[in-house]
Amino acid sequence: MCCFWFGVAGLGTGAPELERRAAVGLARNPGAVRFGYNRRMLAAWIAPSLLALAAPPHARAQAPAPDKPKSEQSDAERAVRWAEDLVRRGAFDEAAREYRSIARSYPDEPEGKLAARRSADNALLGWSTLVDHGPLANRVDVIITGDGYTLKHQDALAKLAADIPPLFEKQEVFREYWTYLNFHAAHVVSADDGIDGYGREADTALGGFTRNTDAGHVGVDGKLVWQVLAEIPANDRLAVVFVKQGILGTGGGGIATIGGRSDRTTLHEWGHAFAGLGDEYAQRTHDRGKPSSGINVSATGDPKLVPWAHWIAAKVPGIGVYEGAGGHERGCWKPVASDCLMEHGEQLCPVCREATVLRIHMLVDPIESCEPPTQPLAPWDGHVLDGDGELAFTVRTLQPAKHALEARWYLLSAAEGLRTGDPDGGVSTIGPEAPRTGPSTGPLPGAQPPPGSTKPRKPRRFQDRRDRGALVKILDEAKQVDRFDQDGVTTFALKRAKSGTGDSDPRKLAPGRYRVVCRITDPAKPRGERYPWVLKDPYGLLESERGWWVEVK
């Protein structure tokens, strides 16, 4: 009790009415202080649910909208922003009541219709960010949610969601590229605490059901998952769904479905969902039909034809062709004898690890930003360098945990031609990388032919970094090579050469037009590793670049 009143005093309002309302709220809802201890101690002792009860009615719709100045928001917009903030603070009951109130007060306005959806029996109540490493447009955004969690069970779902990022961080690939990931909790409310199967039906938001496998693995309706999560801006169509009454797990198409709470099952199913990996165990779980080939399983035992043949050719210890995979004891092969996460191990084998690193880079450009902004090849619109001035170009990158990215700066003379190593033209090497417009739903590395194949590519609904294609080789020698400091920043400076000085510094230029190119490469080789984590990168995903025009007068 004393902690509660300390929190009220800490608000600094000096308003007796607020204290009176808080006292009334506590009397009506003793559970409002259920959050108890908080690492920040001080004012954070007050639960959001108690603040909602204590606040005067007009103050309950004052949370600012991220997309408009508060002065431009309507009453309905402010009310929705407040309800969303209640969800982020864990006041789920109060948020649901607020949404019902908005739906009644503004039935014909977009905000009222939105509130009606969010206060339905099966609904997305809201979302919150668990781990924020940077902008949504250049991160892998993972949504963690649940099915069969009623409104009164949302606290349990929130706690479960908060436990998942630390679990991912224990896995070596995600730990190495930890800053490339964001995690979000989607608070999805179901009408029933149950699951379809064995003659029973439950009314749940994501359609959780028992699959027709030998052990009754859990599943969800993928269409419902994406419909419910469509409102969330951080949506790369990647989700971990915990089904409250399910068992075991399944994964694929961006969705890892988990019954119960097994750490290894969660990561195993994420391997299916995120990187398109196959099962490396031989035990039967259901009728799978004939063996098929994928990134880490093969229907042929020929070492030259398996999808991981490049690992065998590199003579990496432990990599071979081992029979018994994909739920088949015979006729299906895997790259390691045992100990892969996609069988019963704790970490990914080298083949699965490679696919996971490439999958991360399908969505994440290692270049975070640059100054000045990058410029396309055409039309020409360069930076002017004259007199005694100087031009500086800066690139900022993401930083893996235990290895450094490499930067190569090129200075190409337009008068000599922009020479590249692609005699057929191919993809431009010196234009800016195309921005990502949405998540990828296409085939994954190893499941499609490399560039140059005559086989048609499966169309994708959204762009990803494979659509750029591999960068072709620049034939000129790099003028500057950097390995990054802890800030991941590299800078290249240019000056105008003074006439008659005989200065041979390649960064002091004679009059003319030049193209400055910064190319970033991820060697994918953490400290202590004998071999790189990626041996084959047909789309050049571990490489990125930015380019600028300069005119020296």
Coordinates of C-alpha atoms in Angstrom, one line a residue:
M1 CA 0.0 0.0 0.0
C2 CA 2.8 2.5 0.9
C3 CA 4.3 1.9 -2.6
F4 CA 1.1 2.8 -4.2
W5 CA 0.8 6.1 -2.5
F6 CA 4.4 6.9 -3.1
G7 CA 3.7 6.4 -6.8
V8 CA 0.7 8.8 -6.7
A9 CA 2.8 11.5 -5.0
G10 CA 5.5 10.9 -7.7
L11 CA 3.1 12.1 -10.4
G12 CA 3.7 15.6 -9.3
T13 CA 0.1 16.8 -10.0
G14 CA -0.7 18.1 -6.5
A15 CA -4.4 17.4 -7.4
P16 CA -6.5 16.0 -4.5
E17 CA -9.1 14.9 -7.0
L18 CA -6.6 12.5 -8.6
E19 CA -5.7 11.0 -5.2
R20 CA -9.4 10.6 -4.4
R21 CA -10.0 8.8 -7.7
A22 CA -7.0 6.6 -7.1
A23 CA -8.3 5.6 -3.7
V24 CA -11.7 4.8 -5.1
G25 CA -10.1 2.8 -7.9
L26 CA -8.0 0.8 -5.5
A27 CA -11.1 0.0 -3.4
R28 CA -13.1 -1.1 -6.4
N29 CA -10.2 -3.0 -8.0
P30 CA -7.6 -4.3 -5.6
G31 CA -6.0 -6.3 -8.4
A32 CA -4.9 -3.0 -10.0
V33 CA -1.6 -3.2 -8.2
R34 CA -1.0 -6.7 -9.5
F35 CA 2.3 -5.6 -11.2
G36 CA 4.0 -5.1 -7.9
Y37 CA 7.8 -4.9 -8.1
N38 CA 9.2 -3.0 -11.1
R39 CA 12.9 -2.6 -11.9
R40 CA 12.5 1.2 -12.2
M41 CA 10.9 1.2 -8.7
L42 CA 9.6 4.8 -8.1
A43 CA 6.5 6.0 -10.0
A44 CA 6.3 2.8 -12.0
W45 CA 4.8 1.1 -9.0
I46 CA 1.4 2.3 -10.1
A47 CA -0.2 -0.2 -12.4
P48 CA -1.7 1.2 -15.6
S49 CA -5.0 -0.3 -14.7
L50 CA -5.2 1.8 -11.6
L51 CA -4.1 5.0 -13.4
A52 CA -6.9 4.4 -15.9
L53 CA -9.5 4.1 -13.1
A54 CA -8.0 7.2 -11.3
A55 CA -7.9 9.5 -14.3
P56 CA -10.8 11.9 -14.9
P57 CA -13.0 10.9 -17.9
H58 CA -11.7 13.6 -20.2
A59 CA -8.1 12.7 -19.4
R60 CA -8.5 9.1 -20.6
A61 CA -8.3 10.2 -24.2
Q62 CA -5.2 12.3 -24.2
A63 CA -2.5 10.0 -25.4
P64 CA -0.8 11.6 -28.4
A65 CA -1.0 9.9 -31.8
P66 CA 2.3 9.0 -33.4
D67 CA 1.0 10.1 -36.9
K68 CA -0.5 13.5 -36.0
P69 CA 0.2 16.4 -33.6
K70 CA -2.2 16.1 -30.7
S71 CA -3.8 19.4 -31.7
E72 CA -4.9 17.9 -35.0
Q73 CA -6.5 14.7 -33.5
S74 CA -10.2 14.2 -33.1
D75 CA -11.7 13.1 -29.8
A76 CA -12.1 9.6 -31.3
E77 CA -8.5 9.4 -32.5
R78 CA -7.3 10.5 -29.0
A79 CA -9.5 7.9 -27.4
V80 CA -8.1 5.1 -29.7
R81 CA -4.5 6.2 -28.9
W82 CA -5.3 6.0 -25.2
A83 CA -6.7 2.5 -25.5
E84 CA -3.7 1.4 -27.5
D85 CA -1.4 2.8 -24.8
L86 CA -3.4 0.9 -22.1
V87 CA -2.6 -2.3 -24.0
R88 CA 1.1 -1.4 -24.2
R89 CA 1.1 -0.9 -20.4
G90 CA -0.6 -4.2 -19.7
A91 CA -4.0 -2.8 -18.7
F92 CA -6.0 -5.2 -20.9
D93 CA -9.4 -5.1 -19.1
E94 CA -9.4 -1.3 -19.1
A95 CA -8.4 -1.3 -22.8
A96 CA -11.2 -3.5 -23.8
R97 CA -13.7 -1.3 -21.8
E98 CA -12.3 1.8 -23.5
Y99 CA -12.7 0.2 -27.0
R100 CA -16.3 -0.7 -26.2
S101 CA -16.9 2.8 -25.1
I102 CA -15.4 4.2 -28.3
A103 CA -17.5 1.9 -30.4
R104 CA -20.7 3.1 -28.7
S105 CA -19.7 6.8 -28.9
Y106 CA -18.5 6.9 -32.5
P107 CA -20.3 4.1 -34.3
D108 CA -20.1 5.7 -37.8
E109 CA -16.5 6.9 -37.6
P110 CA -13.5 4.8 -38.7
E111 CA -12.2 4.9 -35.1
G112 CA -15.5 3.5 -33.8
K113 CA -15.4 0.7 -36.3
L114 CA -11.8 0.0 -35.4
A115 CA -12.8 -0.1 -31.7
A116 CA -15.7 -2.4 -32.5
R117 CA -13.3 -4.9 -34.1
R118 CA -10.8 -4.7 -31.2
S119 CA -13.5 -5.2 -28.6
A120 CA -15.0 -8.3 -30.3
D121 CA -15.0 -11.7 -28.7
N122 CA -12.1 -12.7 -31.1
A123 CA -9.9 -9.8 -31.8
L124 CA -6.5 -8.1 -31.9
L125 CA -6.7 -6.0 -28.8
G126 CA -3.3 -4.3 -29.5
W127 CA 0.4 -4.8 -29.5
S128 CA 3.6 -3.8 -27.8
T129 CA 7.3 -3.9 -28.6
L130 CA 9.5 -6.2 -26.6
V131 CA 12.9 -5.6 -28.3
D132 CA 13.5 -2.6 -30.4
H133 CA 16.8 -2.5 -32.3
G134 CA 15.9 -0.1 -35.1
P135 CA 13.5 0.8 -37.9
L136 CA 10.9 -1.7 -39.0
A137 CA 11.9 -1.3 -42.7
N138 CA 15.4 -2.8 -42.0
R139 CA 14.9 -5.4 -39.3
V140 CA 13.5 -8.9 -39.0
D141 CA 10.3 -8.2 -37.1
V142 CA 9.0 -11.2 -35.2
I143 CA 5.5 -11.1 -33.7
I144 CA 4.7 -13.3 -30.7
T145 CA 1.1 -14.1 -30.0
G146 CA -1.3 -16.7 -28.8
D147 CA -4.6 -18.5 -29.5
G148 CA -7.1 -19.6 -26.9
Y149 CA -6.1 -16.8 -24.5
T150 CA -9.2 -15.1 -23.3
L151 CA -9.2 -11.5 -22.0
K152 CA -8.5 -12.7 -18.4
H153 CA -5.5 -14.7 -19.7
Q154 CA -3.8 -11.8 -21.4
D155 CA -1.4 -11.3 -18.5
A156 CA -0.2 -14.9 -19.0
L157 CA 0.3 -14.4 -22.7
A158 CA 2.2 -11.2 -22.1
K159 CA 4.6 -13.0 -19.7
L160 CA 5.0 -15.8 -22.1
A161 CA 5.8 -13.4 -25.0
A162 CA 8.4 -11.6 -22.9
D163 CA 10.3 -14.9 -22.3
I164 CA 10.8 -15.5 -26.0
P165 CA 13.4 -12.9 -27.0
P166 CA 15.9 -14.2 -24.4
L167 CA 15.3 -17.7 -25.7
F168 CA 16.2 -16.6 -29.2
E169 CA 19.3 -14.8 -28.0
K170 CA 20.7 -18.1 -26.6
Q171 CA 20.7 -19.5 -30.2
E172 CA 24.1 -18.7 -31.7
V173 CA 22.9 -17.3 -35.1
F174 CA 20.4 -15.0 -33.6
R175 CA 22.8 -13.9 -30.8
E176 CA 25.4 -13.0 -33.5
Y177 CA 22.9 -11.0 -35.5
W178 CA 20.9 -9.8 -32.5
T179 CA 20.7 -6.2 -33.5
Y180 CA 19.1 -7.2 -36.8
L181 CA 16.0 -8.4 -35.0
N182 CA 13.0 -6.8 -33.4
F183 CA 10.3 -8.6 -31.3
H184 CA 6.7 -7.6 -30.7
A185 CA 3.9 -9.0 -28.7
A186 CA 0.4 -9.1 -30.3
H187 CA -2.3 -9.3 -27.7
V188 CA -4.9 -11.5 -29.4
V189 CA -8.1 -12.2 -27.4
S190 CA -10.1 -15.4 -28.0
A191 CA -13.7 -16.1 -27.0
D192 CA -12.9 -19.6 -25.8
D193 CA -10.0 -21.2 -23.9
G194 CA -9.8 -24.3 -26.1
I195 CA -8.8 -25.9 -29.3
D196 CA -10.6 -27.8 -32.1
G197 CA -10.2 -31.5 -32.3
Y198 CA -11.4 -34.9 -31.1
G199 CA -15.0 -33.9 -31.8
R200 CA -14.8 -30.6 -29.9
E201 CA -14.9 -27.1 -31.4
A202 CA -13.6 -23.9 -29.7
D203 CA -14.3 -20.3 -30.7
T204 CA -10.8 -18.9 -31.0
A205 CA -9.2 -16.0 -32.9
L206 CA -6.6 -17.9 -34.8
G207 CA -8.5 -21.2 -35.3
G208 CA -6.2 -23.4 -33.3
F209 CA -6.8 -27.1 -34.0
T210 CA -5.3 -30.6 -33.5
R211 CA -3.7 -31.9 -36.7
N212 CA -4.2 -35.4 -38.0
T213 CA -0.8 -36.7 -37.0
D214 CA 0.1 -39.7 -34.9
A215 CA 0.6 -37.6 -31.8
G216 CA -2.0 -34.8 -32.5
H217 CA 0.3 -31.9 -33.3
V218 CA -1.1 -28.4 -32.9
G219 CA -1.9 -26.1 -35.9
V220 CA -3.6 -22.8 -36.6
D221 CA -5.4 -21.2 -39.6
G222 CA -2.7 -19.2 -41.4
K223 CA -5.2 -17.0 -43.1
L224 CA -6.7 -16.0 -39.8
V225 CA -3.3 -15.3 -38.4
W226 CA -2.4 -12.8 -41.1
Q227 CA -5.9 -11.3 -41.1
V228 CA -5.7 -10.6 -37.4
L229 CA -2.1 -9.4 -37.4
A230 CA -2.6 -7.2 -40.6
E231 CA -3.0 -4.0 -38.5
I232 CA 0.4 -4.3 -36.9
P233 CA 3.0 -2.0 -38.7
A234 CA 5.8 -4.4 -37.7
N235 CA 4.5 -7.2 -39.8
D236 CA 7.0 -9.2 -41.9
R237 CA 4.6 -12.1 -41.9
L238 CA 6.7 -13.8 -39.3
A239 CA 4.9 -15.0 -36.1
V240 CA 5.3 -17.4 -33.2
V241 CA 1.8 -18.5 -32.1
F242 CA 1.3 -20.3 -28.7
V243 CA -1.9 -22.3 -28.7
K244 CA -2.9 -22.6 -25.1
Q245 CA -4.5 -26.0 -25.2
G246 CA -2.3 -27.5 -27.9
I247 CA 0.6 -29.9 -27.8
L248 CA 3.9 -30.3 -29.7
G249 CA 4.4 -27.9 -32.6
T250 CA 4.4 -27.3 -36.3
G251 CA 6.0 -24.6 -38.5
G252 CA 6.0 -23.3 -42.0
G253 CA 5.1 -20.3 -44.2
G254 CA 6.3 -17.8 -41.6
I255 CA 4.3 -19.2 -38.7
A256 CA 5.7 -21.3 -35.9
T257 CA 2.8 -22.9 -33.9
I258 CA 3.6 -24.1 -30.4
G259 CA 1.6 -26.1 -28.0
G260 CA 2.7 -26.0 -24.5
R261 CA 6.0 -24.3 -23.6
S262 CA 9.1 -26.2 -24.8
D263 CA 12.1 -24.0 -25.6
R264 CA 13.6 -26.5 -28.1
T265 CA 10.2 -27.0 -29.8
T266 CA 9.9 -23.2 -30.2
L267 CA 13.3 -22.9 -31.9
H268 CA 12.8 -26.0 -34.0
E269 CA 9.5 -24.9 -35.4
W270 CA 11.0 -21.4 -36.0
G271 CA 13.6 -23.1 -38.1
H272 CA 10.8 -24.4 -40.3
A273 CA 8.8 -21.2 -40.3
F274 CA 11.6 -18.7 -40.8
A275 CA 14.4 -20.4 -42.8
G276 CA 12.4 -23.1 -44.6
L277 CA 14.4 -25.9 -42.9
G278 CA 13.3 -29.6 -42.9
D279 CA 13.2 -32.1 -40.2
E280 CA 16.5 -34.0 -39.8
Y281 CA 15.0 -36.8 -37.6
A282 CA 13.9 -40.1 -39.1
Q283 CA 11.0 -41.0 -36.7
R284 CA 7.6 -41.2 -38.3
T285 CA 5.1 -38.5 -37.1
H286 CA 2.5 -38.9 -39.9
D287 CA 2.3 -40.1 -43.5
R288 CA 4.6 -37.7 -45.4
G289 CA 4.5 -39.4 -48.8
K290 CA 7.7 -39.7 -50.8
P291 CA 10.9 -38.1 -49.6
S292 CA 11.6 -34.7 -51.0
S293 CA 14.6 -32.4 -51.1
G294 CA 15.1 -29.0 -49.4
I295 CA 17.8 -26.9 -47.8
N296 CA 18.9 -29.6 -45.3
V297 CA 17.3 -32.8 -46.5
S298 CA 17.7 -34.6 -49.8
A299 CA 15.9 -37.3 -51.7
T300 CA 19.3 -38.3 -53.2
G301 CA 22.3 -39.6 -51.4
D302 CA 24.7 -38.4 -54.1
P303 CA 27.3 -36.1 -52.4
K304 CA 27.5 -34.1 -55.6
L305 CA 23.8 -33.5 -55.9
V306 CA 22.6 -32.8 -52.4
P307 CA 21.7 -29.1 -51.7
W308 CA 24.7 -28.8 -49.4
A309 CA 27.3 -30.2 -51.9
H310 CA 29.3 -26.9 -51.5
W311 CA 29.9 -27.8 -47.9
I312 CA 31.1 -31.3 -48.8
A313 CA 33.4 -29.8 -51.5
A314 CA 34.9 -27.5 -48.9
K315 CA 35.8 -30.5 -46.8
V316 CA 34.2 -29.1 -43.7
P317 CA 34.5 -31.6 -40.9
G318 CA 31.3 -33.4 -39.9
I319 CA 29.4 -32.5 -43.1
G320 CA 28.5 -35.5 -45.3
V321 CA 25.4 -37.5 -46.4
Y322 CA 23.6 -39.4 -43.7
E323 CA 20.5 -41.5 -44.3
G324 CA 17.5 -41.0 -42.1
A325 CA 15.7 -37.6 -42.3
G326 CA 12.5 -35.9 -43.1
G327 CA 10.5 -38.4 -41.0
H328 CA 11.9 -41.3 -43.2
E329 CA 14.3 -44.0 -42.0
R330 CA 15.2 -44.8 -45.6
G331 CA 15.5 -42.8 -48.8
C332 CA 16.1 -39.3 -47.3
W333 CA 19.5 -37.8 -46.3
K334 CA 20.8 -35.0 -44.0
P335 CA 24.1 -33.2 -43.8
V336 CA 25.2 -34.2 -40.2
A337 CA 24.9 -37.4 -38.2
S338 CA 23.2 -35.8 -35.2
D339 CA 23.1 -32.8 -32.8
C340 CA 21.3 -30.3 -35.2
L341 CA 18.4 -28.3 -33.8
M342 CA 16.3 -29.6 -36.7
E343 CA 16.7 -33.1 -35.2
H344 CA 17.1 -33.2 -31.4
G345 CA 20.1 -30.9 -30.8
E346 CA 20.4 -27.4 -29.3
Q347 CA 22.1 -25.5 -32.1
L348 CA 21.8 -25.4 -35.9
C349 CA 24.2 -27.5 -38.0
P350 CA 26.4 -25.5 -40.5
V351 CA 24.0 -26.0 -43.4
C352 CA 21.0 -24.8 -41.4
R353 CA 23.0 -22.0 -40.0
E354 CA 24.0 -20.8 -43.4
A355 CA 20.3 -20.8 -44.6
T356 CA 19.3 -18.8 -41.5
V357 CA 22.0 -16.1 -42.0
L358 CA 20.9 -15.7 -45.6
R359 CA 17.3 -15.5 -44.6
I360 CA 18.0 -12.7 -42.1
H361 CA 19.8 -10.8 -44.9
M362 CA 16.9 -11.2 -47.3
L363 CA 15.1 -8.7 -45.1
V364 CA 17.9 -6.7 -43.5
D365 CA 20.4 -4.5 -45.4
P366 CA 23.7 -4.3 -43.5
I367 CA 23.8 -0.6 -44.4
E368 CA 21.7 1.3 -41.9
S369 CA 22.1 4.8 -43.3
C370 CA 24.4 7.1 -45.2
E371 CA 25.2 10.8 -45.6
P372 CA 24.6 12.4 -47.9
P373 CA 21.7 10.4 -49.3
T374 CA 22.7 7.9 -52.0
Q375 CA 22.1 8.8 -55.6
P376 CA 21.0 6.7 -58.6
L377 CA 23.1 6.3 -61.7
A378 CA 20.6 8.4 -63.7
P379 CA 19.8 11.1 -63.9
W380 CA 23.2 12.7 -63.0
D381 CA 22.8 15.0 -60.1
G382 CA 26.2 15.3 -58.4
H383 CA 27.9 17.0 -55.5
V384 CA 30.2 19.8 -56.6
L385 CA 33.7 20.1 -55.3
D386 CA 35.7 23.2 -56.1
G387 CA 38.3 25.5 -54.6
D388 CA 39.8 24.3 -51.4
G389 CA 36.6 22.5 -50.3
E390 CA 36.2 18.9 -49.1
L391 CA 33.4 16.4 -49.6
A392 CA 32.9 13.6 -47.0
F393 CA 30.7 10.5 -47.4
T394 CA 29.7 8.5 -44.4
V395 CA 28.1 5.1 -44.2
R396 CA 26.7 3.5 -41.0
T397 CA 26.1 -0.2 -40.8
L398 CA 24.6 -2.7 -38.4
Q399 CA 27.1 -4.5 -36.3
P400 CA 27.2 -8.3 -35.6
A401 CA 28.2 -9.4 -32.2
K402 CA 31.6 -11.1 -32.8
H403 CA 32.8 -10.1 -36.2
A404 CA 33.4 -7.0 -38.2
L405 CA 31.9 -5.9 -41.5
E406 CA 34.3 -4.7 -44.3
A407 CA 34.0 -1.5 -46.3
R408 CA 35.6 -0.8 -49.7
W409 CA 35.5 2.6 -51.2
Y410 CA 35.8 3.0 -54.9
L411 CA 36.4 6.2 -56.9
L412 CA 35.4 5.7 -60.6
S413 CA 36.0 8.2 -63.3
A414 CA 33.1 8.8 -65.6
A415 CA 35.5 9.7 -68.4
E416 CA 37.1 6.3 -68.3
G417 CA 33.8 4.4 -68.1
L418 CA 32.3 2.7 -65.1
R419 CA 34.0 -0.6 -65.5
T420 CA 32.4 -3.7 -64.0
G421 CA 33.1 -7.4 -64.3
D422 CA 29.8 -8.3 -66.0
P423 CA 30.4 -8.3 -69.8
D424 CA 26.6 -8.6 -70.4
G425 CA 25.6 -5.5 -68.4
G426 CA 23.5 -7.3 -65.8
V427 CA 22.4 -5.6 -62.6
S428 CA 23.8 -2.1 -62.0
T429 CA 26.5 -2.2 -59.3
I430 CA 26.5 1.4 -58.4
G431 CA 22.9 2.5 -57.9
P432 CA 21.3 2.5 -54.5
E433 CA 19.7 -0.7 -53.2
A434 CA 16.0 -0.8 -53.7
P435 CA 14.0 -0.2 -50.6
R436 CA 12.0 -3.2 -49.1
T437 CA 8.3 -2.6 -49.6
G438 CA 7.1 -5.6 -47.6
P439 CA 7.7 -9.1 -46.4
S440 CA 8.8 -11.9 -48.7
T441 CA 6.6 -14.9 -49.3
G442 CA 8.7 -16.5 -52.0
P443 CA 11.0 -19.5 -52.0
L444 CA 14.1 -19.6 -49.7
P445 CA 17.8 -20.2 -50.5
G446 CA 18.3 -23.7 -51.7
A447 CA 14.7 -24.0 -52.9
Q448 CA 15.1 -22.1 -56.1
P449 CA 17.8 -22.0 -58.9
P450 CA 20.7 -19.5 -58.7
P451 CA 20.8 -16.5 -61.0
G452 CA 21.3 -17.4 -64.6
S453 CA 19.1 -20.4 -64.5
T454 CA 16.5 -20.7 -67.3
K455 CA 13.9 -22.0 -64.9
P456 CA 11.3 -19.4 -64.2
R457 CA 11.3 -17.9 -60.7
K458 CA 8.2 -18.3 -58.6
P459 CA 6.6 -14.8 -58.3
R460 CA 6.6 -13.1 -54.9
R461 CA 4.0 -10.8 -53.6
F462 CA 6.6 -8.5 -51.9
Q463 CA 10.1 -7.4 -52.7
D464 CA 13.1 -8.6 -50.8
R465 CA 16.8 -8.2 -51.2
R466 CA 17.1 -11.1 -53.6
D467 CA 15.2 -9.1 -56.2
R468 CA 18.2 -6.8 -56.5
G469 CA 20.4 -9.7 -57.6
A470 CA 24.1 -10.2 -56.9
L471 CA 26.3 -7.2 -57.3
V472 CA 28.7 -7.5 -60.2
K473 CA 32.4 -7.0 -59.6
I474 CA 34.0 -3.6 -59.9
L475 CA 37.3 -3.9 -61.7
D476 CA 39.0 -0.8 -60.3
E477 CA 41.1 -1.1 -57.2
A478 CA 39.5 0.1 -53.9
K479 CA 40.9 3.4 -52.8
Q480 CA 40.1 2.7 -49.1
V481 CA 39.4 -0.4 -47.1
D482 CA 38.0 -0.3 -43.6
R483 CA 37.0 -2.7 -40.9
F484 CA 34.5 -1.1 -38.6
D485 CA 34.8 0.3 -35.2
Q486 CA 32.2 -0.4 -32.6
D487 CA 29.9 2.3 -34.0
G488 CA 29.9 0.7 -37.5
V489 CA 30.8 4.0 -39.2
T490 CA 33.1 4.5 -42.2
T491 CA 34.0 7.8 -43.9
F492 CA 35.6 8.7 -47.2
A493 CA 36.8 12.3 -47.9
L494 CA 37.6 13.9 -51.2
K495 CA 39.6 17.1 -52.0
R496 CA 40.3 19.0 -55.2
A497 CA 43.8 18.6 -56.4
K498 CA 45.8 21.8 -56.7
S499 CA 47.2 22.5 -60.2
G500 CA 50.9 21.9 -60.6
T501 CA 51.5 20.3 -57.2
G502 CA 52.0 16.7 -58.6
D503 CA 50.0 15.4 -55.7
S504 CA 49.3 11.7 -56.3
D505 CA 46.8 11.2 -53.5
P506 CA 43.9 9.3 -55.2
R507 CA 41.4 11.2 -53.1
K508 CA 42.6 14.6 -54.4
L509 CA 40.9 14.9 -57.8
A510 CA 41.5 16.6 -61.1
P511 CA 38.5 18.3 -62.7
G512 CA 35.9 15.9 -64.1
R513 CA 33.0 13.7 -63.0
Y514 CA 33.4 10.7 -60.7
R515 CA 31.3 8.1 -59.1
V516 CA 32.0 7.3 -55.4
V517 CA 30.9 3.8 -54.3
C518 CA 30.9 2.3 -50.9
R519 CA 30.5 -1.5 -50.9
I520 CA 29.9 -3.3 -47.6
T521 CA 30.6 -7.0 -47.2
D522 CA 29.7 -9.3 -44.3
P523 CA 32.3 -12.1 -44.1
A524 CA 30.0 -14.0 -41.7
K525 CA 32.9 -15.4 -39.8
P526 CA 32.7 -14.8 -36.0
R527 CA 35.9 -14.8 -34.0
G528 CA 37.1 -18.3 -33.3
E529 CA 35.3 -19.9 -36.3
R530 CA 37.5 -21.9 -38.7
Y531 CA 35.0 -21.6 -41.6
P532 CA 32.7 -18.8 -42.6
W533 CA 29.0 -19.4 -41.7
V534 CA 28.1 -18.8 -45.3
L535 CA 29.9 -20.6 -48.1
K536 CA 27.4 -20.0 -50.9
D537 CA 25.5 -16.7 -51.4
P538 CA 24.1 -16.7 -55.0
Y539 CA 22.1 -13.5 -54.5
G540 CA 24.9 -11.5 -52.9
L541 CA 22.8 -11.0 -49.8
L542 CA 25.9 -10.4 -47.6
E543 CA 26.9 -7.5 -49.7
S544 CA 25.4 -4.0 -50.0
E545 CA 26.4 -0.6 -51.4
R546 CA 25.7 3.1 -51.8
G547 CA 26.8 5.5 -54.5
W548 CA 27.2 9.2 -55.2
W549 CA 28.1 11.4 -58.2
V550 CA 30.8 14.1 -57.7
E551 CA 31.8 16.9 -60.1
V552 CA 35.2 18.5 -59.6
K553 CA 35.5 22.0 -61.1

